[in-house]
Coordinates of N, CA and C in Angstrom, one line a residue:
M1 N 27.5 7.5 -17.0 CA 27.6 5.7 -17.1 C 27.0 5.1 -16.1
L2 N 25.9 4.3 -16.5 CA 25.5 3.3 -15.6 C 26.0 2.1 -15.7
I3 N 26.9 1.9 -14.0 CA 27.2 0.7 -14.3 C 27.4 -0.5 -12.7
G4 N 27.4 -1.5 -12.6 CA 27.6 -1.7 -11.1 C 26.1 -2.8 -11.1
E5 N 26.3 -3.3 -9.9 CA 25.2 -4.8 -9.5 C 24.9 -4.6 -8.2
Y6 N 23.6 -4.2 -8.1 CA 23.0 -4.3 -6.5 C 21.8 -5.5 -6.3
M7 N 22.1 -6.3 -5.0 CA 21.0 -7.1 -5.0 C 20.4 -6.4 -3.8
Q8 N 18.5 -6.6 -4.0 CA 17.6 -5.5 -3.5 C 16.7 -6.7 -3.4
T9 N 15.6 -6.0 -2.3 CA 14.4 -6.7 -2.2 C 13.2 -5.9 -2.2
V10 N 12.6 -6.3 -2.8 CA 11.2 -5.8 -3.3 C 10.3 -5.8 -2.0
D11 N 9.9 -4.2 -1.7 CA 8.9 -4.3 -0.8 C 7.3 -5.1 -1.0
A12 N 6.5 -4.8 -0.2 CA 5.4 -5.3 -0.1 C 4.4 -4.2 -0.9
K13 N 4.9 -3.0 -1.6 CA 4.1 -2.1 -2.2 C 4.9 -2.0 -3.4
F14 N 5.6 -3.5 -3.6 CA 6.4 -3.4 -5.4 C 7.2 -2.2 -5.5
R15 N 7.8 -1.6 -4.5 CA 8.8 -0.5 -4.7 C 10.1 -1.4 -4.5
V16 N 10.8 -0.8 -5.5 CA 12.4 -1.2 -5.8 C 13.0 0.4 -5.4
N17 N 14.2 0.4 -4.4 CA 15.0 1.1 -4.6 C 15.9 1.5 -5.5
I18 N 16.3 2.6 -6.6 CA 17.2 2.9 -7.3 C 18.4 3.2 -6.6
P19 N 19.6 2.6 -6.6 CA 20.4 3.1 -6.0 C 21.2 4.5 -6.5
S20 N 21.5 5.2 -5.1 CA 22.0 6.7 -5.6 C 23.2 6.9 -6.4
K21 N 23.7 5.7 -6.8 CA 25.0 6.3 -8.3 C 24.2 6.3 -9.3
F22 N 23.1 5.6 -9.8 CA 22.2 5.5 -11.0 C 21.4 7.0 -10.8
R23 N 20.6 7.1 -9.8 CA 19.6 8.4 -9.9 C 20.6 9.6 -10.4
T24 N 21.7 10.1 -10.4 CA 22.1 11.3 -11.3 C 21.8 11.2 -12.7
D25 N 22.2 10.1 -13.3 CA 22.3 9.7 -14.6 C 20.7 9.3 -15.1
L26 N 19.6 9.2 -14.3 CA 18.8 8.7 -14.6 C 17.5 9.8 -14.7
G27 N 18.0 10.7 -13.5 CA 17.1 11.9 -13.6 C 16.1 11.5 -11.9
Q28 N 14.8 12.8 -12.0 CA 14.2 12.3 -11.2 C 13.1 11.8 -11.9
T29 N 12.7 11.9 -13.3 CA 12.1 11.4 -13.9 C 12.3 10.3 -15.1
F30 N 12.2 8.9 -15.0 CA 12.6 8.4 -16.4 C 11.9 7.6 -17.2
V31 N 11.9 6.7 -18.0 CA 11.1 5.3 -18.7 C 11.3 4.4 -17.9
V32 N 10.2 3.6 -17.5 CA 10.7 2.2 -17.1 C 9.9 1.3 -18.4
A33 N 10.5 0.1 -18.8 CA 10.1 -0.1 -20.0 C 10.3 -2.2 -20.3
K34 N 9.5 -2.6 -21.2 CA 9.8 -4.2 -21.3 C 11.3 -4.2 -21.9
G35 N 12.3 -5.2 -20.6 CA 13.7 -5.4 -21.6 C 13.7 -6.8 -22.0
I36 N 14.5 -7.2 -22.1 CA 15.1 -9.2 -22.6 C 14.9 -9.3 -21.1
N37 N 14.0 -10.1 -20.9 CA 14.2 -10.9 -19.7 C 14.3 -10.2 -18.3
C38 N 13.7 -8.7 -18.4 CA 14.1 -8.1 -17.8 C 13.2 -6.6 -18.0
I39 N 12.9 -5.6 -16.8 CA 12.5 -4.3 -16.9 C 13.9 -3.3 -16.9
S40 N 13.5 -2.7 -18.3 CA 14.8 -1.6 -18.4 C 14.6 -0.6 -17.7
I41 N 15.3 0.4 -17.7 CA 15.0 1.9 -17.1 C 16.0 2.8 -18.1
Y42 N 15.2 3.9 -18.7 CA 16.2 4.9 -19.2 C 15.9 6.2 -19.2
P43 N 17.1 7.0 -19.3 CA 16.7 8.2 -18.5 C 15.7 8.9 -19.9
K44 N 15.0 9.9 -19.4 CA 13.7 10.0 -20.4 C 14.2 10.7 -21.9
D45 N 15.3 11.1 -21.8 CA 15.9 11.9 -23.5 C 16.1 10.8 -24.2
E46 N 17.2 9.4 -23.5 CA 17.4 8.1 -24.4 C 16.0 7.4 -24.6
W47 N 15.0 7.7 -23.9 CA 13.7 6.8 -24.8 C 13.2 7.5 -25.5
I48 N 13.3 8.9 -25.5 CA 12.7 9.7 -26.5 C 13.5 9.6 -27.9
R49 N 15.0 9.6 -27.5 CA 15.3 9.4 -29.0 C 15.3 8.3 -29.6
F50 N 15.0 6.9 -28.6 CA 14.8 5.6 -29.0 C 13.5 5.4 -30.0
L51 N 12.6 6.2 -29.2 CA 11.1 6.2 -30.0 C 10.9 7.0 -31.0
E52 N 12.0 8.2 -31.3 CA 11.6 8.9 -32.3 C 12.3 8.2 -33.8
S53 N 13.6 7.3 -33.2 CA 14.1 6.4 -34.4 C 13.6 5.4 -35.0
L54 N 12.2 4.9 -34.0 CA 11.5 4.2 -35.1 C 10.6 4.6 -36.1
K55 N 10.8 3.9 -37.2 CA 10.2 3.9 -38.4 C 8.8 3.4 -38.8
D56 N 8.7 2.2 -37.9 CA 7.8 1.5 -38.2 C 6.5 1.8 -37.2
M57 N 5.4 1.8 -37.2 CA 4.2 2.5 -36.4 C 3.8 1.3 -35.3
K58 N 4.3 0.1 -35.5 CA 3.4 -1.3 -35.1 C 4.6 -0.8 -34.1
K59 N 5.9 -1.0 -34.4 CA 7.2 -1.1 -33.5 C 7.2 0.3 -32.0
L60 N 6.8 1.1 -33.0 CA 6.5 2.4 -32.2 C 5.2 2.3 -30.8
R61 N 4.4 1.7 -31.4 CA 3.0 1.3 -30.5 C 3.5 0.4 -29.2
F62 N 4.1 -0.6 -29.8 CA 4.5 -2.1 -28.7 C 5.8 -1.3 -28.0
F63 N 6.4 -0.2 -28.2 CA 7.2 0.2 -27.4 C 6.8 1.3 -26.2
S64 N 5.8 2.1 -27.3 CA 5.1 2.9 -26.5 C 4.4 2.6 -25.3
A65 N 3.1 1.4 -25.6 CA 2.4 1.0 -24.9 C 3.1 0.4 -23.8
G66 N 4.3 -0.7 -23.8 CA 4.9 -1.4 -22.9 C 5.6 -0.7 -21.9
S67 N 5.7 0.8 -21.8 CA 6.6 1.7 -21.0 C 5.5 2.3 -20.4
S68 N 6.3 3.2 -19.4 CA 5.9 4.0 -18.5 C 6.7 4.9 -17.5
E69 N 6.2 6.3 -17.3 CA 7.2 7.1 -16.8 C 6.9 7.0 -15.4
C70 N 8.1 7.3 -14.7 CA 8.2 6.8 -13.4 C 8.9 8.2 -12.4
E71 N 8.4 8.3 -11.4 CA 9.5 9.5 -10.9 C 9.8 8.8 -9.6
L72 N 11.3 9.0 -8.7 CA 11.4 8.6 -7.7 C 10.8 9.4 -6.3
D73 N 10.1 8.2 -5.7 CA 9.9 9.5 -4.3 C 11.0 9.6 -3.3
T74 N 10.5 10.4 -2.1 CA 12.1 11.2 -1.4 C 12.6 9.7 -1.0
Q75 N 12.4 8.3 -0.8 CA 13.8 7.4 -0.3 C 14.6 7.0 -1.5
G76 N 13.9 7.3 -2.9 CA 14.7 7.1 -4.3 C 13.8 5.7 -4.6
R77 N 12.7 5.6 -4.2 CA 12.6 4.3 -4.9 C 11.4 4.8 -5.6
I78 N 10.8 3.6 -6.7 CA 10.0 3.7 -7.4 C 9.2 2.3 -7.4
V79 N 7.8 2.8 -7.7 CA 6.7 1.4 -8.1 C 6.6 0.9 -9.2
V80 N 7.2 -0.2 -9.2 CA 6.9 -1.3 -10.6 C 5.7 -1.3 -11.3
P81 N 5.5 -0.9 -12.3 CA 4.0 -0.5 -12.8 C 3.4 -2.2 -12.6
V82 N 1.8 -2.2 -12.6 CA 1.6 -3.7 -12.5 C 2.3 -4.8 -13.8
S83 N 1.9 -3.9 -14.9 CA 2.6 -4.5 -16.4 C 3.6 -5.1 -16.4
L84 N 4.6 -4.5 -16.0 CA 5.5 -4.9 -15.9 C 6.0 -5.8 -15.0
R85 N 5.6 -5.6 -13.7 CA 5.4 -6.9 -12.7 C 5.2 -8.3 -13.7
E86 N 4.1 -8.2 -14.2 CA 3.4 -9.3 -14.8 C 4.7 -9.8 -15.7
Y87 N 5.0 -8.8 -16.4 CA 5.9 -9.3 -17.6 C 7.0 -10.1 -17.3
I88 N 7.5 -9.8 -16.3 CA 9.0 -10.9 -15.9 C 8.4 -11.5 -14.3
G89 N 7.3 -11.6 -14.2 CA 7.2 -12.1 -13.0 C 8.0 -12.2 -11.9
L90 N 7.7 -10.4 -11.8 CA 8.5 -10.2 -10.3 C 8.1 -10.7 -9.3
Q91 N 9.6 -10.8 -8.4 CA 10.2 -12.0 -7.4 C 10.3 -10.7 -6.3
K92 N 10.3 -11.4 -5.1 CA 11.0 -10.3 -3.8 C 12.4 -9.8 -4.1
E93 N 13.5 -11.1 -4.5 CA 14.7 -11.2 -4.6 C 15.0 -10.6 -6.0
I94 N 15.5 -9.3 -6.0 CA 16.3 -9.0 -7.4 C 17.5 -8.3 -7.5
A95 N 17.8 -8.3 -8.8 CA 19.3 -7.8 -8.6 C 19.1 -6.8 -9.6
V96 N 19.3 -5.1 -9.6 CA 19.5 -4.0 -10.4 C 20.6 -3.7 -10.9
I97 N 21.0 -4.0 -11.9 CA 22.2 -3.4 -12.5 C 22.3 -1.9 -13.5
G98 N 23.4 -1.9 -13.6 CA 23.9 -0.7 -14.7 C 24.1 -1.7 -15.9
A99 N 23.7 -1.2 -17.1 CA 24.0 -1.8 -18.0 C 24.7 -0.7 -19.3
F100 N 25.2 0.0 -18.8 CA 26.3 1.4 -19.3 C 24.9 2.7 -19.9
K101 N 24.2 2.6 -20.4 CA 23.1 3.5 -20.5 C 21.7 3.9 -20.3
H102 N 21.3 2.5 -19.5 CA 20.5 2.1 -19.1 C 20.9 1.2 -17.8
V103 N 19.4 0.9 -16.8 CA 19.8 -0.1 -15.7 C 18.6 -1.1 -15.9
E104 N 19.1 -2.3 -15.4 CA 17.8 -3.3 -15.5 C 17.5 -4.0 -13.8
I105 N 16.4 -4.3 -13.8 CA 16.0 -5.0 -13.2 C 15.4 -6.5 -13.5
W106 N 16.3 -7.2 -12.8 CA 16.2 -8.5 -13.0 C 15.8 -9.4 -11.7
N107 N 15.2 -10.5 -11.9 CA 14.4 -11.4 -10.7 C 16.4 -12.1 -10.3
R108 N 16.3 -12.2 -9.3 CA 17.7 -12.6 -8.6 C 17.8 -13.7 -9.3
D109 N 17.5 -14.7 -9.4 CA 17.5 -15.9 -9.6 C 17.9 -16.5 -11.4
K110 N 17.4 -15.4 -12.1 CA 17.4 -15.2 -13.8 C 18.7 -14.5 -13.8
W111 N 18.9 -13.8 -13.1 CA 20.3 -12.8 -13.0 C 21.6 -13.7 -13.5
S112 N 21.5 -14.5 -11.9 CA 22.3 -15.6 -11.7 C 22.3 -16.7 -12.8
E113 N 21.4 -17.3 -13.4 CA 20.8 -18.2 -13.9 C 21.8 -17.7 -15.5
Y114 N 21.7 -16.3 -15.8 CA 22.0 -15.9 -17.1 C 24.0 -15.5 -17.3
F115 N 24.4 -15.8 -16.1 CA 26.0 -15.8 -16.2 C 26.3 -16.8 -16.1
D116 N 25.6 -18.1 -15.8 CA 25.6 -19.9 -15.1 C 26.4 -20.4 -16.3
D117 N 27.7 -19.9 -17.0 CA 28.1 -20.6 -17.9 C 29.6 -20.3 -17.8
D118 N 30.2 -21.8 -18.6 CA 32.0 -21.5 -18.1 C 32.7 -20.3 -18.6
A119 N 32.0 -19.6 -19.5 CA 32.5 -18.8 -19.9 C 32.9 -17.1 -19.2
Y120 N 31.7 -17.0 -18.4 CA 31.8 -15.8 -17.7 C 32.4 -16.4 -16.0
K121 N 33.1 -17.2 -16.0 CA 34.2 -17.4 -14.7 C 34.9 -16.8 -14.5
A122 N 35.6 -16.5 -13.5 CA 36.8 -15.6 -13.0 C 38.2 -15.8 -13.9
E123 N 38.0 -17.3 -14.0 CA 39.4 -17.9 -14.9 C 39.7 -17.4 -16.3
N124 N 38.1 -17.1 -16.6 CA 38.1 -16.8 -18.6 C 37.9 -15.5 -18.7
I125 N 38.0 -14.8 -17.9 CA 37.8 -12.8 -17.9 C 38.5 -12.3 -18.7
E126 N 40.0 -12.9 -18.6 CA 41.0 -12.9 -19.4 C 40.9 -12.6 -20.6
S127 N 40.4 -13.8 -21.5 CA 40.1 -14.3 -22.4 C 39.1 -13.2 -22.7
I128 N 38.1 -13.2 -22.5 CA 36.9 -12.4 -22.8 C 37.5 -11.1 -23.3
M129 N 38.4 -10.6 -22.3 CA 39.0 -9.0 -22.7 C 40.1 -9.3 -23.9
E130 N 40.4 -10.2 -24.2 CA 41.3 -10.1 -25.0 C 41.0 -10.1 -26.3
Q131 N 39.3 -11.3 -26.0 CA 38.7 -11.3 -27.3 C 38.1 -9.6 -27.9
E132 N 38.1 -8.8 -27.3 CA 37.1 -7.7 -27.1 C 38.1 -6.3 -27.4
D133 N 39.7 -7.3 -27.2 CA 40.6 -6.0 -28.0 C 41.0 -5.1 -26.5
F134 N 40.7 -5.0 -25.5 CA 40.7 -4.7 -24.2 C 41.8 -4.8 -23.6
I135 N 42.4 -5.8 -23.4 CA 44.1 -6.1 -22.9 C 45.1 -7.0 -24.3

């Protein structure tokens, strides 16, 4: 299970540290792909399963072309591919978050904006959990 939030900095060589808690579930080699306002990172077997489920060749080409296999270096980092850096306009300050079955890399300001609405303020958490039948 990939959960948690880590504020990080991209280095001058566009390397991003993958938090150690995520590395076990992701494995040594995984897939980075275009996400919704972010870069998504999937365990290789999850990505293969997703691609195999696509019935439309145009969708298959879109997702295949927009993704790349990555491998951790000895420090637990990846180099973000140029196409994905350009896709989100990768900035120096980022948030690396767990999204249950995958990981996402967000520009930190976009991540903050994403939850900058009253529904996700601390006093409303109980209401959200009740709506989802969690409490």
